Short mmCIF file of N, CA and C in Angstrom, two decimals:
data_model
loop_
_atom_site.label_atom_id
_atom_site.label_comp_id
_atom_site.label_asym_id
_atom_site.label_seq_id
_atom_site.Cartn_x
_atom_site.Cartn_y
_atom_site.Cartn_z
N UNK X 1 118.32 124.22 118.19
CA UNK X 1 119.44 123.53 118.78
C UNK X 1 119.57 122.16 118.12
N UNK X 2 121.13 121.64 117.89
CA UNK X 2 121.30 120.46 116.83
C UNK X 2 122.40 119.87 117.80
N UNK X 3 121.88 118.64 118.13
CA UNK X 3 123.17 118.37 119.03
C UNK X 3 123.38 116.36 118.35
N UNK X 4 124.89 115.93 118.07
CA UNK X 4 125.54 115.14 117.48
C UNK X 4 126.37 114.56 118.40
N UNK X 5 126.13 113.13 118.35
CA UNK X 5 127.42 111.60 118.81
C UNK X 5 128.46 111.99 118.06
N UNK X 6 129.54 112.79 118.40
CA UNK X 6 130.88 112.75 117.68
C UNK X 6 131.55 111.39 117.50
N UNK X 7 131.64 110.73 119.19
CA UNK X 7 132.60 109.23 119.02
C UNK X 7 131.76 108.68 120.44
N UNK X 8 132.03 107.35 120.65
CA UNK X 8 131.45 106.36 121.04
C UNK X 8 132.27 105.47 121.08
N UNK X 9 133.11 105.40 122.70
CA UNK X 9 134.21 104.33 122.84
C UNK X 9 134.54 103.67 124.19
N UNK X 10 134.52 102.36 124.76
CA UNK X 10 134.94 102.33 126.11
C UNK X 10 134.34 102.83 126.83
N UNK X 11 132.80 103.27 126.72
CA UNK X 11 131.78 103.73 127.50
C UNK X 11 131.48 104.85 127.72
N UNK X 12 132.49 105.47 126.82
CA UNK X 12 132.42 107.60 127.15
C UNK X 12 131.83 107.53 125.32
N UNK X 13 131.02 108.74 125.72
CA UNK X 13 130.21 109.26 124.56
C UNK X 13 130.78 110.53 124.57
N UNK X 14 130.79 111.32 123.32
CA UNK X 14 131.03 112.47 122.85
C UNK X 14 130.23 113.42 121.87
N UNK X 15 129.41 114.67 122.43
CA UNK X 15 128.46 115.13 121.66
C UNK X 15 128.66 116.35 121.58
N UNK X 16 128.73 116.99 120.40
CA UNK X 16 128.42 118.20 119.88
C UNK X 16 126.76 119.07 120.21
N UNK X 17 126.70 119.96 120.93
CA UNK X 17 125.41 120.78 120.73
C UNK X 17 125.95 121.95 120.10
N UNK X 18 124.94 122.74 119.18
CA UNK X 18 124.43 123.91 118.69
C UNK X 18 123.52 124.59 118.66
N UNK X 19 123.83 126.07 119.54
CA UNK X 19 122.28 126.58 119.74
C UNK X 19 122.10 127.47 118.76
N UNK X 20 121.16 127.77 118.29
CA UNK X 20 120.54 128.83 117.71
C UNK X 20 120.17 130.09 117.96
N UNK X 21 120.14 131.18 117.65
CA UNK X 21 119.60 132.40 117.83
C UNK X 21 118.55 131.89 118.58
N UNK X 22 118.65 132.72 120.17
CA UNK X 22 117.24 132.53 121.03
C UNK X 22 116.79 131.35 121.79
N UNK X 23 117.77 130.37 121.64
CA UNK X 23 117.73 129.28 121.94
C UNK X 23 117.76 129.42 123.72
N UNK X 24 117.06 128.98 124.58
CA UNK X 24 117.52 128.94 125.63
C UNK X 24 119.08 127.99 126.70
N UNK X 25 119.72 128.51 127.33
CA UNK X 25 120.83 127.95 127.27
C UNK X 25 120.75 126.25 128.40
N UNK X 26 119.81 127.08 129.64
CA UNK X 26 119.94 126.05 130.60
C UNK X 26 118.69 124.59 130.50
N UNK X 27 117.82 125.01 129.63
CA UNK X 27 116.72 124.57 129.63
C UNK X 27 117.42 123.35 128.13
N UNK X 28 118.03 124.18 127.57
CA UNK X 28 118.65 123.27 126.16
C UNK X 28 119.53 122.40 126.61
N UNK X 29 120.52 122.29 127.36
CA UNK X 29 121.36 121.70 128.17
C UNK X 29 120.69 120.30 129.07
N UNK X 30 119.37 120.63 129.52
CA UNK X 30 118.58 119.75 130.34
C UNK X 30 117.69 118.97 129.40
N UNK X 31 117.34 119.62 128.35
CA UNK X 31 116.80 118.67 127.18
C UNK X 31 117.67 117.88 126.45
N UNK X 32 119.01 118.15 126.08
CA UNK X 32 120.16 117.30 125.49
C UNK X 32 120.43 115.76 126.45
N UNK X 33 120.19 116.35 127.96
CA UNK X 33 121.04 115.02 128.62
C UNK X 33 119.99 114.18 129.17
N UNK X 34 118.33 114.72 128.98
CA UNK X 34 117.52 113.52 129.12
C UNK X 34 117.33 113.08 127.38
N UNK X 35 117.10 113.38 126.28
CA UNK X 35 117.62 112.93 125.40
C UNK X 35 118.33 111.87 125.35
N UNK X 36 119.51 111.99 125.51
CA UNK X 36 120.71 111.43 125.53
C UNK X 36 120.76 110.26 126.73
N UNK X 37 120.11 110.46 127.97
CA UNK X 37 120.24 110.05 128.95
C UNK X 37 121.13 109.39 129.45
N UNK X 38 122.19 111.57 129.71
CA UNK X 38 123.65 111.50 130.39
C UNK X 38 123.01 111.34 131.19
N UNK X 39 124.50 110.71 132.40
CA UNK X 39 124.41 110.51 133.60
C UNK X 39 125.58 110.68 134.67
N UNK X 40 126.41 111.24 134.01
CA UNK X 40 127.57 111.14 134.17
C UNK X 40 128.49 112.12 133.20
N UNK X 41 128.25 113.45 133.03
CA UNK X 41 129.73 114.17 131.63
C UNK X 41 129.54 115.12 132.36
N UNK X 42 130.53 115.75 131.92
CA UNK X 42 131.21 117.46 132.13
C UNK X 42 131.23 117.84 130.76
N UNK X 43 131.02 119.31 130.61
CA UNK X 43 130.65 120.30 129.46
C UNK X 43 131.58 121.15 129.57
N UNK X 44 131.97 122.01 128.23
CA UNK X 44 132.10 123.19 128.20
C UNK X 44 131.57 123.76 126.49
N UNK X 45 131.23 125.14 126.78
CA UNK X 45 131.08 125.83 125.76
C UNK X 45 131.42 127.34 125.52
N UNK X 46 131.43 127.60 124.26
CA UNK X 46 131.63 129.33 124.06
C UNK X 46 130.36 130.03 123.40
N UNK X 47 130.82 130.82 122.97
CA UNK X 47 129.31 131.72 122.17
C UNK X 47 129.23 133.21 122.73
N UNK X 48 128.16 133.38 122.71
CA UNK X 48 127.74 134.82 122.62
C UNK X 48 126.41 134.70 123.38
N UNK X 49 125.72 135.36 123.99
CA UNK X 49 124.27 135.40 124.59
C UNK X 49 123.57 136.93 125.30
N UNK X 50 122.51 137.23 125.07
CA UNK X 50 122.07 137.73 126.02
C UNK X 50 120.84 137.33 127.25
N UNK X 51 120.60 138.06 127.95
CA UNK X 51 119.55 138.09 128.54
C UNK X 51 119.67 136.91 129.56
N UNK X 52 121.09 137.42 130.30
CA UNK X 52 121.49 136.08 131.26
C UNK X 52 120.88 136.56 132.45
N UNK X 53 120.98 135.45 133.00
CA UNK X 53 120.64 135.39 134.57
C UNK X 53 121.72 134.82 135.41
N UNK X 54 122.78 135.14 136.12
CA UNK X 54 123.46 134.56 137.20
C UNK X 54 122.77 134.13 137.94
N UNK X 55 123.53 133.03 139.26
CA UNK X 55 123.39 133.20 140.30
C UNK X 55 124.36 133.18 141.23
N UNK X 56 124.25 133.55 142.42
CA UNK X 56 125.14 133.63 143.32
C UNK X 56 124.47 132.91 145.00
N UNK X 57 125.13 131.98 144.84
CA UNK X 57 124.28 130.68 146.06
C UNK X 57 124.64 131.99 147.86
N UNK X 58 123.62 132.45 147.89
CA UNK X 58 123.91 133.04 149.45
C UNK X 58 123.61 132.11 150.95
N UNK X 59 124.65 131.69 151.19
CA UNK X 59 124.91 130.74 152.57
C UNK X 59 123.53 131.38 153.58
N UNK X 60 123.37 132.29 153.62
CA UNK X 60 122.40 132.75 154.58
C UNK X 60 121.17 132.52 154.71
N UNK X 61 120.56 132.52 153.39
CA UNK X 61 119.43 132.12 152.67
C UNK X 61 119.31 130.67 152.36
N UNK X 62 120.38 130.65 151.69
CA UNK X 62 120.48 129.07 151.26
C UNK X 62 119.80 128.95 149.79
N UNK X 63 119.39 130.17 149.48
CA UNK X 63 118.68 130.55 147.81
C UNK X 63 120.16 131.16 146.83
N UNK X 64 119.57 131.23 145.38
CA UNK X 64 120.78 131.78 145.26
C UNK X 64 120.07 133.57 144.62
N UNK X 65 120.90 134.57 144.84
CA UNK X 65 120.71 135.73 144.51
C UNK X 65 120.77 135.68 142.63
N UNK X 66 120.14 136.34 142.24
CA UNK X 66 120.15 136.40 140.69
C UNK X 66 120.18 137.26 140.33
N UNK X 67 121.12 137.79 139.33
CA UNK X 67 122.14 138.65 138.65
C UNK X 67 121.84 139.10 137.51
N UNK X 68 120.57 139.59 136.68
CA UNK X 68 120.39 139.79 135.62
C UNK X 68 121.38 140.56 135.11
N UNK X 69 121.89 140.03 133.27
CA UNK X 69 122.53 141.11 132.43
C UNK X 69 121.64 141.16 131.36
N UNK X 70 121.07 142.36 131.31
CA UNK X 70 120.12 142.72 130.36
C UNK X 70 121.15 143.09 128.89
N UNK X 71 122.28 142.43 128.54
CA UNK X 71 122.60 142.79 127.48
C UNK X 71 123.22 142.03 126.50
N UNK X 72 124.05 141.44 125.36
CA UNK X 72 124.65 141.03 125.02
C UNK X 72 125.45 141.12 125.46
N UNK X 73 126.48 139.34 125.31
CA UNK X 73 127.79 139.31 126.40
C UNK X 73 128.37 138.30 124.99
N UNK X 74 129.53 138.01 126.10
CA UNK X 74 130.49 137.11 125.08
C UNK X 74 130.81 136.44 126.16
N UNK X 75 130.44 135.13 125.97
CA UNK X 75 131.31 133.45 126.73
C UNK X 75 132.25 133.47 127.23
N UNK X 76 133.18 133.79 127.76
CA UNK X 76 134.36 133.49 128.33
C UNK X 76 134.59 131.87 128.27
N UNK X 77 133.71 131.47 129.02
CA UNK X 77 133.77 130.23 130.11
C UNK X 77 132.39 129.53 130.17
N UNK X 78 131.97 128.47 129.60
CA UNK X 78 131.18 127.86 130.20
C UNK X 78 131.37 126.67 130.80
N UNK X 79 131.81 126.16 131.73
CA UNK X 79 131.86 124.80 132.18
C UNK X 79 130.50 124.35 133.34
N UNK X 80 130.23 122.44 133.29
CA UNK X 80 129.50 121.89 134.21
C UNK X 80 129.57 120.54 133.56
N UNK X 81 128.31 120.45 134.29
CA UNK X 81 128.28 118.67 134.46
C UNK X 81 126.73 118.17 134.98
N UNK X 82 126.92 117.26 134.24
CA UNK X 82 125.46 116.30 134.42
C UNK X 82 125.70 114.87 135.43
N UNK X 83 124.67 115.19 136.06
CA UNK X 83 124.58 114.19 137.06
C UNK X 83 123.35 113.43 137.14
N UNK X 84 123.35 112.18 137.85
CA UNK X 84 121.51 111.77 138.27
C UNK X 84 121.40 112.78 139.51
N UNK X 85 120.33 113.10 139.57
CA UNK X 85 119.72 113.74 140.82
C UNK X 85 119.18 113.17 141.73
N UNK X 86 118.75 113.43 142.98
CA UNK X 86 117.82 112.57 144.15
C UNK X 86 116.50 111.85 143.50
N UNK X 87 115.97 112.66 142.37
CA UNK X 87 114.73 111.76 141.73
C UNK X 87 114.89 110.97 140.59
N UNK X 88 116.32 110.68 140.13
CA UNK X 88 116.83 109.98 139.31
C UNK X 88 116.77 109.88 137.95
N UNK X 89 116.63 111.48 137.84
CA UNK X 89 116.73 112.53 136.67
C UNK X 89 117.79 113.20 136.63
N UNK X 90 118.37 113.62 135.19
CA UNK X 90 119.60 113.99 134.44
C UNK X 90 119.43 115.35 135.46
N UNK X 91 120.73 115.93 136.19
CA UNK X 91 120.33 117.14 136.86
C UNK X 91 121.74 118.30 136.18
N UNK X 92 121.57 119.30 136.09
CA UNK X 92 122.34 119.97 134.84
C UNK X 92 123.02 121.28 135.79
N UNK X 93 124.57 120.86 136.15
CA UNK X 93 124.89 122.22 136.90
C UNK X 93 126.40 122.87 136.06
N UNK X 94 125.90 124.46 136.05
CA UNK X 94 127.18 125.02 134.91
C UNK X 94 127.12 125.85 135.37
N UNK X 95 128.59 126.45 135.40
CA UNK X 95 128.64 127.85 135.30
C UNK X 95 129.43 128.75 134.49
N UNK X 96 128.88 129.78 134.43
CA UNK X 96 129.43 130.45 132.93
C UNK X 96 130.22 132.16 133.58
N UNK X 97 131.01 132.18 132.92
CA UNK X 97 131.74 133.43 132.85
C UNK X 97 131.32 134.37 131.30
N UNK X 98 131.07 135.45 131.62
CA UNK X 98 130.56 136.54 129.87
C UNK X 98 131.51 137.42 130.54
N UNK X 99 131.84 138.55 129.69
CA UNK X 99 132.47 139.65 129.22
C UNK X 99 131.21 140.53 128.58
N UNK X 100 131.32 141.63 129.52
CA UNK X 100 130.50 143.10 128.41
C UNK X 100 131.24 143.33 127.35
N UNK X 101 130.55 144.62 126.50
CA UNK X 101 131.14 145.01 125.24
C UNK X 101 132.80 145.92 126.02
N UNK X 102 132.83 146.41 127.35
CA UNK X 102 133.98 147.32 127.68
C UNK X 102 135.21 145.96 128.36
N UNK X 103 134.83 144.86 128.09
CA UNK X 103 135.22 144.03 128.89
C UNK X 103 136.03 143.21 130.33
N UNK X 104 134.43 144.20 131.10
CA UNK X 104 134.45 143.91 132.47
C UNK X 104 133.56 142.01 132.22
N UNK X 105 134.09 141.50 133.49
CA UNK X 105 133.29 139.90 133.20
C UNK X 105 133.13 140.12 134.48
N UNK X 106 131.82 138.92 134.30
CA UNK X 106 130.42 138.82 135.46
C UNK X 106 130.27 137.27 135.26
N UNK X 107 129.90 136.73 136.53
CA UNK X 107 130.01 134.78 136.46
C UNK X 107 129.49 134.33 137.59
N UNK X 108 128.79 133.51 137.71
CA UNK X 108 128.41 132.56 138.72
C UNK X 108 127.49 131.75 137.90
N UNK X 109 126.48 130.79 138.65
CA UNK X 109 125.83 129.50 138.20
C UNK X 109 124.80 130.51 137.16
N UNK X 110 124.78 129.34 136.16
CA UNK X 110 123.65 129.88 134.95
C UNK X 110 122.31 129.17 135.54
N UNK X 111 121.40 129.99 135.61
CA UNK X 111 120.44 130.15 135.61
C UNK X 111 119.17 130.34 134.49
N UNK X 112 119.88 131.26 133.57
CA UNK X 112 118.87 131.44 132.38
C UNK X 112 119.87 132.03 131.39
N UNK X 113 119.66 132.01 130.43
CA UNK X 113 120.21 132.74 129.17
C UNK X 113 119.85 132.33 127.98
N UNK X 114 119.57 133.57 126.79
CA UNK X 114 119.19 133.37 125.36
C UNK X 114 120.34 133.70 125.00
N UNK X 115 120.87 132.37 123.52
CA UNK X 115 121.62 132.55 122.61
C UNK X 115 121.79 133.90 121.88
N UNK X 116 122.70 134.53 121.24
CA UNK X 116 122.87 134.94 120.79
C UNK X 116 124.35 135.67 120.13
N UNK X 117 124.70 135.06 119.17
CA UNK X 117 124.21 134.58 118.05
C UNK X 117 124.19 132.92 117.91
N UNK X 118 125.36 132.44 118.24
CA UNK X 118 125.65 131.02 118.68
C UNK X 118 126.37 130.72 120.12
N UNK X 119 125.75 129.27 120.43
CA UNK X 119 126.78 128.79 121.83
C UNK X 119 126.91 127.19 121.02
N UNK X 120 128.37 126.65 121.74
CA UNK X 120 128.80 125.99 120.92
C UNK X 120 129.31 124.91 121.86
N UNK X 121 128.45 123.82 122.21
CA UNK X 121 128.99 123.03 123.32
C UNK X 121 129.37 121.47 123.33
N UNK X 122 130.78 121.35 124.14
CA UNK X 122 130.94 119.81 124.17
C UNK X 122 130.68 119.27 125.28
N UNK X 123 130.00 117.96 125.11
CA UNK X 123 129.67 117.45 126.28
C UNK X 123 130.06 115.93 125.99
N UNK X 124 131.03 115.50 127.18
CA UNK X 124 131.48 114.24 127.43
C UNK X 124 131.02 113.30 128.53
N UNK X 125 130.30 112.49 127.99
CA UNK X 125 129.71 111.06 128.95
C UNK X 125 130.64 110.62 129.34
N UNK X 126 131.12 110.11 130.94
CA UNK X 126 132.07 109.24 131.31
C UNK X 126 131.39 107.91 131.44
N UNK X 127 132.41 106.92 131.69
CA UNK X 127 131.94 105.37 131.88
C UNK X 127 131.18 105.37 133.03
N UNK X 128 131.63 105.94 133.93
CA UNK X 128 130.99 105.99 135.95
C UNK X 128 130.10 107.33 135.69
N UNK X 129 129.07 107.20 136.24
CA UNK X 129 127.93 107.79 136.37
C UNK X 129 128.06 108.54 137.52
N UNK X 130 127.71 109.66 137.71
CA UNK X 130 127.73 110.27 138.42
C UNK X 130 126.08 110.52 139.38
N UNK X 131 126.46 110.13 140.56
CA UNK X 131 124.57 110.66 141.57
C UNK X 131 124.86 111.69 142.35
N UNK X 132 123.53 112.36 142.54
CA UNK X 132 123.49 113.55 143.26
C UNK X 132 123.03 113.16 144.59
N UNK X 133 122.95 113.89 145.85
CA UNK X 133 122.16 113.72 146.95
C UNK X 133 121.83 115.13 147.43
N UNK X 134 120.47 115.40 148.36
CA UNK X 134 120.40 115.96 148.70
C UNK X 134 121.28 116.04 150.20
N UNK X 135 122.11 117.41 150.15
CA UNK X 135 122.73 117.97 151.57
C UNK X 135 122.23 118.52 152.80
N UNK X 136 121.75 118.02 153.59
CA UNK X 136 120.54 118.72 154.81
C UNK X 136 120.96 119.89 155.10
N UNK X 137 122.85 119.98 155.43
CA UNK X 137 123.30 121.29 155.69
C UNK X 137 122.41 122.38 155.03
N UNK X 138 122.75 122.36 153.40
CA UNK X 138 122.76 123.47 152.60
C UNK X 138 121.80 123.35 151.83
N UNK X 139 121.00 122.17 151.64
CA UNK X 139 119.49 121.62 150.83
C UNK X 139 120.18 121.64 149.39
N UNK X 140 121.53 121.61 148.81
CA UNK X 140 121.80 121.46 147.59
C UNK X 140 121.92 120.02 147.30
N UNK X 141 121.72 119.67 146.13
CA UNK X 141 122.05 118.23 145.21
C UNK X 141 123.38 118.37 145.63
N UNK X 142 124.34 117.76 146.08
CA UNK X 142 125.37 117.52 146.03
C UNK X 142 126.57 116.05 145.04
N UNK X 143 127.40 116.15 144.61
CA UNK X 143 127.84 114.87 144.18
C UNK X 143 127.97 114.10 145.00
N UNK X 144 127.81 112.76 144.78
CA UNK X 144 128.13 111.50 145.96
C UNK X 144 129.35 111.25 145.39
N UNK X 145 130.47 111.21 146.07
CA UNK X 145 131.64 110.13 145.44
C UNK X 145 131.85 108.48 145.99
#
């Protein structure tokens, strides 16, 4: 994974990532923005991957259910965003839409996924920083506005 300062202006940063064959998706994403130490951007990317993991947040549980696709997919959709978290660490939430090869699509929060062949992502620092809190309701990080 190769990730690049495109521009640098008025307090918003602009970075290019590139993953590699095998690259992990969510774990690469969480290494870019302590790196970088976002605090504050929204993402999106495309690509190709297998060996995803959804999730699907179940209100009942309050866990989220996980969705393995044991196969190669194609990106539709990746969007999220980096926030500080309650421990005042870069906290990394996305979710991605794939397409099978018959192209039925499958989506909720990413959880896990290997590149394959490339994912290709922009990620924009805003000036205002974004914090998380924990929600007692639902025990999720939530955004503070």
């Amino acid at each position: 994974m190769k990730a690049k300062l495109l521009d640098q202006r008025n307090g918003e940063r602009t970075f290019a990532v590139v993953f590699d064959i095998g690259d992990e998706v969510a774990s690469g994403l969480l290494a870019v923005a302590r790196e970088h130490r976002l605090k504050g951007s929204y993402l999106t990317a495309i690509g190709a991957l297998q060996d995803v993991v959804l999730g699907y947040w179940d209100w009942s549980t309050k866990k989220y259910q996980r969705i393995p696709l044991r196969e190669q997919v194609e990106v539709v959709s990746l969007v999220g965003n980096v926030a500080v978290g309650p421990e005042g660490e870069p906290k990394v939430h996305a979710h991605v839409v794939v397409s099978k090869s018959d192209g039925t699509a499958h989506g909720g929060h990413l959880l896990e996924a290997h590149v394959r062949p490339t994912l290709e992502a922009i990620i924009v620092e805003l000036p205002e920083h974004l914090q998380r809190s924990t929600d007692p309701e639902t025990g999720l990080a939530l955004l503070n506005l």
